Amino acid sequence: MARTQDYGIGEYTYPRGWFMVADAAELKDKPLAVRFFGQEFALYRGKSGKVVLLDAFCPHMGTHLARNDSSYVVRDGQIEGDSIRCPYHAWRFGPDGKCNDIPYSKAPIPKAACVRSWKVVESLGAIFVWHDPEGGEPEWDAPSLPQWNDPQWVRWKFDHLGSIACHQQEVIDNIADCSHLGPVHGETVKFYRNEFKGHLASQIQGGGHRTLVTPDGLQPILTTDTTYHGPGFLLSHMMGMGESVIFIGHTAVDDGVIKVWHALLVKSASKVATAEDVTAARAYQEASRLAFAQDFDVWANKRPATSILQVPGDGPFHKARIWYRQFYNPRARKQEFLKQVEGVQHRVVGMPSRLEEAETAA
Ligand code: FES
Ligand SMILES: [Fe+2]
């Protein structure tokens, strides 16, 4: 297992950005204990519907706010309004992380009786946190998709791929990985390019595909326009037998361990998706999950590529790694990395960069 330091990415162990921390469907009446960025958190939905993410350990005596099943505080319901009670002595903390009730003490509540409350957003059926080693405000918007509220599109349900001992750098490499598309996914790549702009890293490519085929087994040209929105998740517009958007999110649990989710939003043929469209969309998501599982299989079992033995015909791994460094270093240094990768279409030796180019060559 390799750590951030082994890749020489930057001074921070965990990057700046929006990260998925839970599937919104996991948030029930009980708070959820989650672990990311080497830290424990308590995640819960207040009675108003507001989602709150707090540092897990109570300032009184260090009890985990969300890892307890037996205390009567927990059995009676820990969540009051948008506040949460600690299982041990029932101190209550508001969504701002400040203690707002100590049931047995009339004295003023000490200022130090607070935990950190994190900036979270509920969007696309998930909970995202803004993580920032510098403690700054979000530099770009939390994820959203206009299709999410369009009745013609069938909303996804997340596939939970679980945690693997693989550094997130290896997942990010995929955005620049032209030469794995054939061997891993059975794709006949016809065109390929990468572009970087600010917090966005894009891969535009297309070709035939052996996994995502039509029911008659034919291979339509599948084009994907994939963008990492910061270091934590990608959205990929996929055009093939239909139109869909893939979500892949990965969040560091510890240094060298990530948790991964996949989902697919599918456009149906009907103006308002029918039950049949939902069934078809679920089947298509499963095909997409299987294609993604082909990558996952490699990541779960490889040794770390702290350096890459690059040859002509490989994608621009090195450029993607430079782009990625902006998130592991102070914002003030961002341009240092961006000026090395922005404003150019990164092509692959021997590969057309656009479909028209591929067709002219054929
Ligand atoms: S440890 Fe949380 S209230 Fe005492
Ligand atoms: Fe892949």
PDB file of C-alpha atoms in Angstrom, residues 145-319:
ATOM      1  CA  LEU A 145     -26.904  17.596 -12.968  1.00  0.00           C
ATOM      2  CA  PRO A 146     -29.855  19.250 -14.751  1.00  0.00           C
ATOM      3  CA  GLN A 147     -31.047  15.767 -15.810  1.00  0.00           C
ATOM      4  CA  TRP A 148     -31.610  14.801 -12.154  1.00  0.00           C
ATOM      5  CA  ASN A 149     -34.907  16.694 -12.088  1.00  0.00           C
ATOM      6  CA  ASP A 150     -35.997  15.761 -15.611  1.00  0.00           C
ATOM      7  CA  PRO A 151     -38.743  13.080 -15.517  1.00  0.00           C
ATOM      8  CA  GLN A 152     -37.425  11.580 -18.734  1.00  0.00           C
ATOM      9  CA  TRP A 153     -34.286  10.498 -16.858  1.00  0.00           C
ATOM     10  CA  VAL A 154     -34.304   7.558 -14.470  1.00  0.00           C
ATOM     11  CA  ARG A 155     -32.483   8.474 -11.258  1.00  0.00           C
ATOM     12  CA  TRP A 156     -29.730   6.173 -10.146  1.00  0.00           C
ATOM     13  CA  LYS A 157     -29.364   4.062  -7.056  1.00  0.00           C
ATOM     14  CA  PHE A 158     -25.748   3.858  -5.924  1.00  0.00           C
ATOM     15  CA  ASP A 159     -23.617   0.767  -6.313  1.00  0.00           C
ATOM     16  CA  HIS A 160     -21.422   0.493  -3.235  1.00  0.00           C
ATOM     17  CA  LEU A 161     -18.114  -0.963  -4.315  1.00  0.00           C
ATOM     18  CA  GLY A 162     -16.674  -0.801  -0.830  1.00  0.00           C
ATOM     19  CA  SER A 163     -13.183   0.041   0.332  1.00  0.00           C
ATOM     20  CA  ILE A 164      -9.911  -1.077  -1.206  1.00  0.00           C
ATOM     21  CA  ALA A 165      -6.281  -0.592  -0.239  1.00  0.00           C
ATOM     22  CA  CYS A 166      -5.447   1.486  -3.283  1.00  0.00           C
ATOM     23  CA  HIS A 167      -4.365   5.110  -3.288  1.00  0.00           C
ATOM     24  CA  GLN A 168      -6.701   7.539  -5.052  1.00  0.00           C
ATOM     25  CA  GLN A 169      -3.877   8.515  -7.414  1.00  0.00           C
ATOM     26  CA  GLU A 170      -4.306   5.148  -9.153  1.00  0.00           C
ATOM     27  CA  VAL A 171      -7.985   5.889  -9.759  1.00  0.00           C
ATOM     28  CA  ILE A 172      -7.238   9.343 -11.115  1.00  0.00           C
ATOM     29  CA  ASP A 173      -4.723   7.801 -13.559  1.00  0.00           C
ATOM     30  CA  ASN A 174      -7.726   6.270 -15.309  1.00  0.00           C
ATOM     31  CA  ILE A 175      -8.775   9.675 -16.707  1.00  0.00           C
ATOM     32  CA  ALA A 176      -5.621   9.632 -18.849  1.00  0.00           C
ATOM     33  CA  ASP A 177      -5.520   5.923 -19.569  1.00  0.00           C
ATOM     34  CA  CYS A 178      -6.094   5.397 -23.273  1.00  0.00           C
ATOM     35  CA  SER A 179      -4.205   2.131 -23.562  1.00  0.00           C
ATOM     36  CA  HIS A 180      -6.265   0.151 -21.015  1.00  0.00           C
ATOM     37  CA  LEU A 181      -9.575   0.704 -22.818  1.00  0.00           C
ATOM     38  CA  GLY A 182      -8.961  -2.123 -25.279  1.00  0.00           C
ATOM     39  CA  PRO A 183      -7.397  -4.742 -22.978  1.00  0.00           C
ATOM     40  CA  VAL A 184      -9.656  -4.174 -19.950  1.00  0.00           C
ATOM     41  CA  HIS A 185     -12.978  -3.058 -21.419  1.00  0.00           C
ATOM     42  CA  GLY A 186     -12.823  -4.667 -24.832  1.00  0.00           C
ATOM     43  CA  GLU A 187     -13.047  -1.331 -26.561  1.00  0.00           C
ATOM     44  CA  THR A 188     -11.791  -0.579 -30.059  1.00  0.00           C
ATOM     45  CA  VAL A 189     -10.766   3.001 -29.411  1.00  0.00           C
ATOM     46  CA  LYS A 190     -11.313   5.177 -32.481  1.00  0.00           C
ATOM     47  CA  PHE A 191     -10.431   8.575 -31.042  1.00  0.00           C
ATOM     48  CA  TYR A 192      -9.110   9.930 -27.780  1.00  0.00           C
ATOM     49  CA  ARG A 193      -7.998  13.160 -26.116  1.00  0.00           C
ATOM     50  CA  ASN A 194      -7.587  14.763 -22.692  1.00  0.00           C
ATOM     51  CA  GLU A 195      -8.136  18.377 -21.670  1.00  0.00           C
ATOM     52  CA  PHE A 196      -7.527  20.131 -18.358  1.00  0.00           C
ATOM     53  CA  LYS A 197      -9.071  23.364 -17.133  1.00  0.00           C
ATOM     54  CA  GLY A 198      -8.906  24.554 -13.538  1.00  0.00           C
ATOM     55  CA  HIS A 199     -10.440  21.903 -11.320  1.00  0.00           C
ATOM     56  CA  LEU A 200     -11.715  19.946 -14.350  1.00  0.00           C
ATOM     57  CA  ALA A 201      -9.920  17.086 -16.087  1.00  0.00           C
ATOM     58  CA  SER A 202     -11.663  15.679 -19.149  1.00  0.00           C
ATOM     59  CA  GLN A 203     -11.308  12.665 -21.368  1.00  0.00           C
ATOM     60  CA  ILE A 204     -13.203  12.498 -24.634  1.00  0.00           C
ATOM     61  CA  GLN A 205     -13.101   9.219 -26.479  1.00  0.00           C
ATOM     62  CA  GLY A 206     -15.116   6.702 -28.422  1.00  0.00           C
ATOM     63  CA  GLY A 207     -15.095   3.335 -30.088  1.00  0.00           C
ATOM     64  CA  GLY A 208     -16.715  -0.083 -30.159  1.00  0.00           C
ATOM     65  CA  HIS A 209     -17.244  -1.848 -26.845  1.00  0.00           C
ATOM     66  CA  ARG A 210     -17.644  -5.480 -25.799  1.00  0.00           C
ATOM     67  CA  THR A 211     -19.365  -4.943 -22.431  1.00  0.00           C
ATOM     68  CA  LEU A 212     -21.901  -2.218 -23.161  1.00  0.00           C
ATOM     69  CA  VAL A 213     -23.514  -3.797 -26.197  1.00  0.00           C
ATOM     70  CA  THR A 214     -27.095  -3.826 -27.446  1.00  0.00           C
ATOM     71  CA  PRO A 215     -29.307  -6.830 -26.564  1.00  0.00           C
ATOM     72  CA  ASP A 216     -28.670  -8.276 -30.063  1.00  0.00           C
ATOM     73  CA  GLY A 217     -24.963  -8.312 -29.248  1.00  0.00           C
ATOM     74  CA  LEU A 218     -24.078  -5.521 -31.675  1.00  0.00           C
ATOM     75  CA  GLN A 219     -21.380  -3.065 -30.771  1.00  0.00           C
ATOM     76  CA  PRO A 220     -22.551   0.491 -31.206  1.00  0.00           C
ATOM     77  CA  ILE A 221     -19.996   3.261 -31.192  1.00  0.00           C
ATOM     78  CA  LEU A 222     -19.856   4.339 -27.623  1.00  0.00           C
ATOM     79  CA  THR A 223     -18.583   7.820 -26.921  1.00  0.00           C
ATOM     80  CA  THR A 224     -17.834   9.069 -23.451  1.00  0.00           C
ATOM     81  CA  ASP A 225     -17.204  12.641 -22.408  1.00  0.00           C
ATOM     82  CA  THR A 226     -15.850  12.234 -18.908  1.00  0.00           C
ATOM     83  CA  THR A 227     -14.874  14.938 -16.463  1.00  0.00           C
ATOM     84  CA  TYR A 228     -13.386  14.855 -13.017  1.00  0.00           C
ATOM     85  CA  HIS A 229     -14.879  17.754 -11.086  1.00  0.00           C
ATOM     86  CA  GLY A 230     -11.987  18.138  -8.696  1.00  0.00           C
ATOM     87  CA  PRO A 231     -10.250  15.121  -7.237  1.00  0.00           C
ATOM     88  CA  GLY A 232     -13.253  13.264  -5.786  1.00  0.00           C
ATOM     89  CA  PHE A 233     -15.699  12.241  -8.487  1.00  0.00           C
ATOM     90  CA  LEU A 234     -16.299  12.071 -12.203  1.00  0.00           C
ATOM     91  CA  LEU A 235     -19.372  12.481 -14.351  1.00  0.00           C
ATOM     92  CA  SER A 236     -19.288  10.811 -17.744  1.00  0.00           C
ATOM     93  CA  HIS A 237     -21.815  11.529 -20.480  1.00  0.00           C
ATOM     94  CA  MET A 238     -22.101   8.306 -22.369  1.00  0.00           C
ATOM     95  CA  MET A 239     -23.729   8.056 -25.788  1.00  0.00           C
ATOM     96  CA  GLY A 240     -24.223   4.580 -27.152  1.00  0.00           C
ATOM     97  CA  MET A 241     -27.432   2.634 -27.404  1.00  0.00           C
ATOM     98  CA  GLY A 242     -28.896   5.465 -25.389  1.00  0.00           C
ATOM     99  CA  GLU A 243     -27.856   8.452 -23.398  1.00  0.00           C
ATOM    100  CA  SER A 244     -26.656   8.171 -19.838  1.00  0.00           C
ATOM    101  CA  VAL A 245     -24.433   9.786 -17.228  1.00  0.00           C
ATOM    102  CA  ILE A 246     -22.031   7.719 -15.137  1.00  0.00           C
ATOM    103  CA  PHE A 247     -21.033   8.798 -11.652  1.00  0.00           C
ATOM    104  CA  ILE A 248     -17.884   7.415 -10.072  1.00  0.00           C
ATOM    105  CA  GLY A 249     -16.871   8.761  -6.687  1.00  0.00           C
ATOM    106  CA  HIS A 250     -13.931   7.808  -4.536  1.00  0.00           C
ATOM    107  CA  THR A 251     -13.003   9.209  -1.134  1.00  0.00           C
ATOM    108  CA  ALA A 252      -9.907   8.491   0.932  1.00  0.00           C
ATOM    109  CA  VAL A 253     -10.782   6.602   4.106  1.00  0.00           C
ATOM    110  CA  ASP A 254      -7.177   6.532   5.289  1.00  0.00           C
ATOM    111  CA  ASP A 255      -3.910   7.293   3.527  1.00  0.00           C
ATOM    112  CA  GLY A 256      -3.789   4.522   0.925  1.00  0.00           C
ATOM    113  CA  VAL A 257      -7.373   3.278   1.344  1.00  0.00           C
ATOM    114  CA  ILE A 258     -10.374   4.505  -0.636  1.00  0.00           C
ATOM    115  CA  LYS A 259     -14.120   3.945  -0.676  1.00  0.00           C
ATOM    116  CA  VAL A 260     -15.786   3.817  -4.072  1.00  0.00           C
ATOM    117  CA  TRP A 261     -19.297   4.301  -5.487  1.00  0.00           C
ATOM    118  CA  HIS A 262     -20.748   3.976  -8.984  1.00  0.00           C
ATOM    119  CA  ALA A 263     -24.105   4.968 -10.446  1.00  0.00           C
ATOM    120  CA  LEU A 264     -25.785   5.590 -13.785  1.00  0.00           C
ATOM    121  CA  LEU A 265     -28.466   8.109 -14.738  1.00  0.00           C
ATOM    122  CA  VAL A 266     -30.338   6.928 -17.831  1.00  0.00           C
ATOM    123  CA  LYS A 267     -32.457   8.820 -20.347  1.00  0.00           C
ATOM    124  CA  SER A 268     -35.574   6.875 -21.218  1.00  0.00           C
ATOM    125  CA  ALA A 269     -37.455   6.798 -24.500  1.00  0.00           C
ATOM    126  CA  SER A 270     -40.648   8.089 -22.874  1.00  0.00           C
ATOM    127  CA  LYS A 271     -41.182  11.733 -21.924  1.00  0.00           C
ATOM    128  CA  VAL A 272     -41.868  10.562 -18.408  1.00  0.00           C
ATOM    129  CA  ALA A 273     -40.012   7.385 -17.475  1.00  0.00           C
ATOM    130  CA  THR A 274     -42.293   4.356 -17.059  1.00  0.00           C
ATOM    131  CA  ALA A 275     -41.810   1.309 -14.831  1.00  0.00           C
ATOM    132  CA  GLU A 276     -40.364  -0.495 -17.871  1.00  0.00           C
ATOM    133  CA  ASP A 277     -37.905   2.328 -18.432  1.00  0.00           C
ATOM    134  CA  VAL A 278     -36.814   2.016 -14.810  1.00  0.00           C
ATOM    135  CA  THR A 279     -36.206  -1.724 -15.270  1.00  0.00           C
ATOM    136  CA  ALA A 280     -34.215  -1.079 -18.444  1.00  0.00           C
ATOM    137  CA  ALA A 281     -32.230   1.682 -16.726  1.00  0.00           C
ATOM    138  CA  ARG A 282     -31.353  -0.615 -13.822  1.00  0.00           C
ATOM    139  CA  ALA A 283     -30.134  -3.265 -16.273  1.00  0.00           C
ATOM    140  CA  TYR A 284     -28.027  -0.677 -18.092  1.00  0.00           C
ATOM    141  CA  GLN A 285     -26.558   0.530 -14.811  1.00  0.00           C
ATOM    142  CA  GLU A 286     -25.615  -3.055 -14.030  1.00  0.00           C
ATOM    143  CA  ALA A 287     -23.811  -3.340 -17.392  1.00  0.00           C
ATOM    144  CA  SER A 288     -22.009  -0.085 -16.616  1.00  0.00           C
ATOM    145  CA  ARG A 289     -21.117  -1.349 -13.129  1.00  0.00           C
ATOM    146  CA  LEU A 290     -19.650  -4.487 -14.677  1.00  0.00           C
ATOM    147  CA  ALA A 291     -17.525  -2.356 -17.003  1.00  0.00           C
ATOM    148  CA  PHE A 292     -16.336  -0.321 -14.028  1.00  0.00           C
ATOM    149  CA  ALA A 293     -15.700  -3.481 -12.023  1.00  0.00           C
ATOM    150  CA  GLN A 294     -13.097  -4.362 -14.650  1.00  0.00           C
ATOM    151  CA  ASP A 295     -11.070  -1.339 -13.532  1.00  0.00           C
ATOM    152  CA  PHE A 296     -11.793  -2.031  -9.881  1.00  0.00           C
ATOM    153  CA  ASP A 297     -10.471  -5.572 -10.212  1.00  0.00           C
ATOM    154  CA  VAL A 298      -7.110  -4.208 -11.331  1.00  0.00           C
ATOM    155  CA  TRP A 299      -6.927  -1.511  -8.635  1.00  0.00           C
ATOM    156  CA  ALA A 300      -7.790  -3.906  -5.830  1.00  0.00           C
ATOM    157  CA  ASN A 301      -4.876  -6.165  -6.680  1.00  0.00           C
ATOM    158  CA  LYS A 302      -2.089  -4.093  -8.207  1.00  0.00           C
ATOM    159  CA  ARG A 303       1.064  -2.825  -6.569  1.00  0.00           C
ATOM    160  CA  PRO A 304       1.247   0.959  -6.465  1.00  0.00           C
ATOM    161  CA  ALA A 305       2.482   2.786  -9.563  1.00  0.00           C
ATOM    162  CA  THR A 306       4.384   5.506  -7.752  1.00  0.00           C
ATOM    163  CA  SER A 307       6.031   6.089 -11.119  1.00  0.00           C
ATOM    164  CA  ILE A 308       4.809   4.963 -14.542  1.00  0.00           C
ATOM    165  CA  LEU A 309       6.974   3.362 -17.221  1.00  0.00           C
ATOM    166  CA  GLN A 310       5.398   5.421 -19.975  1.00  0.00           C
ATOM    167  CA  VAL A 311       5.673   4.518 -23.681  1.00  0.00           C
ATOM    168  CA  PRO A 312       4.327   6.247 -26.812  1.00  0.00           C
ATOM    169  CA  GLY A 313       0.699   5.180 -27.214  1.00  0.00           C
ATOM    170  CA  ASP A 314      -0.013   5.558 -23.494  1.00  0.00           C
ATOM    171  CA  GLY A 315      -2.284   8.401 -22.488  1.00  0.00           C
ATOM    172  CA  PRO A 316      -0.875  11.558 -20.849  1.00  0.00           C
ATOM    173  CA  PHE A 317      -0.617  10.089 -17.342  1.00  0.00           C
ATOM    174  CA  HIS A 318       2.063  12.546 -16.369  1.00  0.00           C
ATOM    175  CA  LYS A 319      -0.118  15.559 -17.287  1.00  0.00           C
TER     176      LYS A 319
END
